[in-house]
Each structure stands twice: as structure tokens, then as C-alpha cells.
Short mmCIF file of C-alpha atoms in Angstrom, two decimals:
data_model
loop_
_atom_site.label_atom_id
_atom_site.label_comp_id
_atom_site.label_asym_id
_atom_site.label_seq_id
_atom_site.Cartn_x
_atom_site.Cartn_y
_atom_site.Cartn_z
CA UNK A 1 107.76 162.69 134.08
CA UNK A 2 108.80 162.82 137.53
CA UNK A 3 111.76 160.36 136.78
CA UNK A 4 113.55 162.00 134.06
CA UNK A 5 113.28 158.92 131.64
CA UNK A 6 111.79 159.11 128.38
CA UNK A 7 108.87 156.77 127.04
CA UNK A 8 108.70 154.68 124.42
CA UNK A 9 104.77 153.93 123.89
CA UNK A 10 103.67 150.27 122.49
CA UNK A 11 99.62 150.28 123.21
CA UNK A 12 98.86 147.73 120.63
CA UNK A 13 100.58 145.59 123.16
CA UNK A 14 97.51 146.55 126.00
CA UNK A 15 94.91 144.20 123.59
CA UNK A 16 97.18 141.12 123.94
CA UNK A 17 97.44 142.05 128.01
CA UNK A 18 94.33 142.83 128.68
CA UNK A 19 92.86 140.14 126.37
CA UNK A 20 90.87 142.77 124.69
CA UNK A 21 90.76 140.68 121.74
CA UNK A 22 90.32 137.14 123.23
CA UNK A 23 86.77 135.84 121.34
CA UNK A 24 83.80 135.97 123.89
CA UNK A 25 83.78 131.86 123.64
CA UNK A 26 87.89 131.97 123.88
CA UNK A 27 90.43 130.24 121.39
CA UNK A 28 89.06 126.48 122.46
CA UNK A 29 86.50 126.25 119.18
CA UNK A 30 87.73 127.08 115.99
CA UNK A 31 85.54 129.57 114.85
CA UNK A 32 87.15 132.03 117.74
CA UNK A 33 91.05 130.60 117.17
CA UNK A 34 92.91 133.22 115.11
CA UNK A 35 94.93 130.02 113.84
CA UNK A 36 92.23 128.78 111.93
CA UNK A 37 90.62 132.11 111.02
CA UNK A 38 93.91 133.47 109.54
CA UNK A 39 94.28 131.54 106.52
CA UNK A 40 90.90 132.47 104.82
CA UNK A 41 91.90 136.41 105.62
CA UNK A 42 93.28 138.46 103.38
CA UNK A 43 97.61 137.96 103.09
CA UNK A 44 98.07 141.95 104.58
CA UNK A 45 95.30 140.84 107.36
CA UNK A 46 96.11 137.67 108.25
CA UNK A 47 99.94 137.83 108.12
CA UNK A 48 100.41 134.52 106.77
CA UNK A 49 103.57 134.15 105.04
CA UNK A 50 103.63 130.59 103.36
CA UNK A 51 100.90 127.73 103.12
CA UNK A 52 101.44 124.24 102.97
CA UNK A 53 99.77 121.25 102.60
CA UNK A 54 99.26 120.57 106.28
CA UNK A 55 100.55 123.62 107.85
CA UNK A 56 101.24 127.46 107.30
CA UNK A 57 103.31 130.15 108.45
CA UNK A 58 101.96 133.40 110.21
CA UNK A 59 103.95 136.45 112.01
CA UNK A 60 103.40 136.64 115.38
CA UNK A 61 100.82 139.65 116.07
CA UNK A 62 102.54 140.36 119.78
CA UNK A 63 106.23 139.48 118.44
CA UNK A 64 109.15 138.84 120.38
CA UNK A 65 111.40 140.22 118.00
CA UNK A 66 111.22 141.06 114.28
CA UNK A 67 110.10 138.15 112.29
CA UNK A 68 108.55 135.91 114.99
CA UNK A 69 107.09 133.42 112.82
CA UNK A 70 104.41 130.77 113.77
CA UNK A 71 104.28 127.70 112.12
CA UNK A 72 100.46 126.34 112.44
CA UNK A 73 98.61 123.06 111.57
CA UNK A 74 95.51 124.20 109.44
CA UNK A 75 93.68 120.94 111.76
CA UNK A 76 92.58 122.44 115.20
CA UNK A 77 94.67 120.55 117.86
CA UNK A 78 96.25 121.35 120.98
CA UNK A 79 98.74 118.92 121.34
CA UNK A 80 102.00 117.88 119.66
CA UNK A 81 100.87 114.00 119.75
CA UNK A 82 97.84 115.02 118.07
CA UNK A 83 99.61 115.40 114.63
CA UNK A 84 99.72 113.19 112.22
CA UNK A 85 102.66 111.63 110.30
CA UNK A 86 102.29 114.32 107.38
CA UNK A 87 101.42 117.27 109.98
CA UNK A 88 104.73 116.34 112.00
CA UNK A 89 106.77 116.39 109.00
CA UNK A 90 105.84 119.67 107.20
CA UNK A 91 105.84 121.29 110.33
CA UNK A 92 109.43 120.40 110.75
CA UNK A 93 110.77 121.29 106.98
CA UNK A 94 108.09 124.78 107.57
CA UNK A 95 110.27 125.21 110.68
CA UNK A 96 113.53 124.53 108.74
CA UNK A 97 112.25 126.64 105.72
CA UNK A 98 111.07 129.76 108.52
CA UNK A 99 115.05 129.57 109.66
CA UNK A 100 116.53 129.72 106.57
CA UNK A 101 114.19 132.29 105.08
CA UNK A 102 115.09 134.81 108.04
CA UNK A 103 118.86 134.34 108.06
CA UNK A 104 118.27 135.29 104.65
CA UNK A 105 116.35 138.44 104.97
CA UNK A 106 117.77 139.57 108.31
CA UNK A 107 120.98 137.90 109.11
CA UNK A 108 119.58 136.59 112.00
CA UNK A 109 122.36 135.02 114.32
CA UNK A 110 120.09 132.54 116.40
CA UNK A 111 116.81 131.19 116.99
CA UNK A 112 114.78 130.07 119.78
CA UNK A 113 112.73 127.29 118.48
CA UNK A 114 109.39 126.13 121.11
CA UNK A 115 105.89 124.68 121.55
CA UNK A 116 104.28 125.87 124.82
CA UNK A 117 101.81 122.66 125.23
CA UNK A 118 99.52 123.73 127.73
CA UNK A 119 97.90 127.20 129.75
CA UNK A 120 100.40 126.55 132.39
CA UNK A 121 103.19 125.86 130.24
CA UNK A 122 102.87 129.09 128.81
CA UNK A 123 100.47 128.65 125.61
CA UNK A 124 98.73 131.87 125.33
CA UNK A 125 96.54 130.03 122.39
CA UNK A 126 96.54 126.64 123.94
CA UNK A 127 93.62 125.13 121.98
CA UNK A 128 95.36 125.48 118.50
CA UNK A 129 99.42 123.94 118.47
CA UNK A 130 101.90 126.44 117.30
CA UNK A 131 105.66 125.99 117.06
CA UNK A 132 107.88 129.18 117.94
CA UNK A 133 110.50 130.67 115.34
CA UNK A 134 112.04 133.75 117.40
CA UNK A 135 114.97 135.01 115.85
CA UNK A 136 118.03 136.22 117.86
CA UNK A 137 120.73 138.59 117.19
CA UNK A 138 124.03 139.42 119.40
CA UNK A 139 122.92 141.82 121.78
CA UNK A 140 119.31 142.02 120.88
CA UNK A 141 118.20 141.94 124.54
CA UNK A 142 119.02 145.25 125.77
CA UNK A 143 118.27 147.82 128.06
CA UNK A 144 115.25 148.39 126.58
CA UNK A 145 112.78 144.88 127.66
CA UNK A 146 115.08 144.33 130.70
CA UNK A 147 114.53 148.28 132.07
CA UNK A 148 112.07 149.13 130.30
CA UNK A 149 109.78 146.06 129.68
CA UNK A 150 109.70 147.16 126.02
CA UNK A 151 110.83 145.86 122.65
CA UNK A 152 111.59 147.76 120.00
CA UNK A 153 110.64 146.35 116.46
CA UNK A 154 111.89 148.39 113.78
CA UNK A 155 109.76 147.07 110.88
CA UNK A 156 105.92 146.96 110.64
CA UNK A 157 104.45 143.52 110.43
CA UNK A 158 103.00 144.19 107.14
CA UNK A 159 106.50 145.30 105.68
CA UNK A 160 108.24 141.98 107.36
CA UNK A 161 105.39 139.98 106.33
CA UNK A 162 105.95 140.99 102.76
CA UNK A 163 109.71 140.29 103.25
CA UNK A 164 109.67 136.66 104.32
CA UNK A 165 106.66 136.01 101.90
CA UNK A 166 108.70 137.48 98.66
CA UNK A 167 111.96 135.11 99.98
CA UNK A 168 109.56 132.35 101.09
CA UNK A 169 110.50 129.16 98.40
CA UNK A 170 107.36 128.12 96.14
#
């Protein structure tokens, strides 16, 4: 390389960028939303961690860090006021349950907790509600995504899947 830096390859990332894998009818009907589809998949496919009554847990496929969990209503809505009374709550106590869970397994320091309601908000799933559980460590943003738009996850999702799922409380 011309520039004398060396390169740290992450091509899985291209599908998400390109939206290589987007369904031909997009995320807006459930039959194309990887939300809904992922629970009837098989646990090392579908990377769901926990199930609920109302709502599960899933890694993140295009994580922001190591053990970026999702925390999904089974029910196909797009909006927060959507939910129900029963969806609201075990979403919250799945989101409580997701924190503890990782500070257990990985120490994690932080967490950035979020719903992106909306396209232009951010949602790159908009049809299907999912609420954010990023964990953060001291110094975990580097030079690595701020030079060289990468992040380094040094677990396979399979492996961290299996992690959170053993610790996950029945």
C-alpha cells in the first residue's frame, strides 16, 4: 500500500452497506423482517439469546461492539407507542436483564441504551421496533473506528451468543 498503513479487512460488513441482504420487498412485511424471522431459526443461526413472553433478545449481526444485544417484540411494529402494556414492560426488565447479563460476562463499564424510531432517525430496520444494548468499556473507541472506520470484535457472534445465552436467567 502506497501509505504505509496496514489493513484490517471486515467484508461481512459490505452486505449491511451495500444492503446486499435487504429482502427484495424490504423489512416493512414480516415475512422479509429478520426480527420476526429470527426466532423460528435455529439458536447458532438466528443469534437469539433469550425469549420471553412478549419479547426476545438477539445479537446484533453488524455490532457496535461485542455483545450488542437487541431486545425485539415478537409483534411486528414500528413504533414505541405501538406496544402494549405487557410488551412495554418485558422489554424494559429484557433490557435490565441484557445489562446485567453483560456486566457479568464481560465487565462491561457502560451502556448506551436507544430506539431509533424512524428511517431518518436512524432505524436501519424501521418497520420492526428494536431497543439498543451497546456495551461500553474505558477506552473502547480508539484509533481504530475513528482512523480507521473499523471495529475490532474479538469474539465471534456465535461464541458471544453462547456466552450471554449460558448466563442468560431462566
Amino acid at each position: 500500500m502506497a501509505d504505509g498503513l496496514d489493513r484490517l479487512w471486515t467484508p461481512h460488513r459490505m452486505t449491511y452497506i451495500s444492503g446486499e441482504d435487504r429482502p427484495e420487498g424490504g423489512y416493512e412485511k414480516p415475512a422479509g423482517c429478520p426480527f420476526c424471522l429470527a426466532p423460528g431459526l435455529p439458536p447458532a443461526r438466528s443469534l437469539v439469546v433469550a425469549r420471553g413472553t412478549h419479547v426476545f433478545a438477539v445479537l446484533n449481526l453488524y455490532p457496535y461492539n461485542p455483545g450488542h444485544l437487541l431486545v425485539c417484540p415478537y409483534r411486528h411494529v414500528a413504533d414505541y407507542t405501538e406496544l402494549d402494556q405487557a410488551e412495554t414492560v418485558e422489554l424494559a426488565a429484557f433490557t435490565q436483564t441484557a445489562m446485567r447479563v453483560v456486566r457479568q460476562v464481560s465487565s462491561a463499564h457502560g451502556f448506551n441504551l436507544g430506539m431509533n424510531q424512524g428511517g431518518v432517525a436512524g432505524a436501519g430496520i424501521a418497520a420492526h421496533l428494536h431497543q439498543h444494548v451497546v456495551p461500553r468499556w474505558g477506552g473502547d473507541i480508539n484509533f481504530m473506528p475513528v482512523i480507521g472506520r473499523t471495529k475490532v470484535l474479538p469474539q465471534l457472534l456465535s461464541d458471544t451468543r453462547e456466552l450471554l445465552a449460558r448466563a442468560w436467567p431462566s
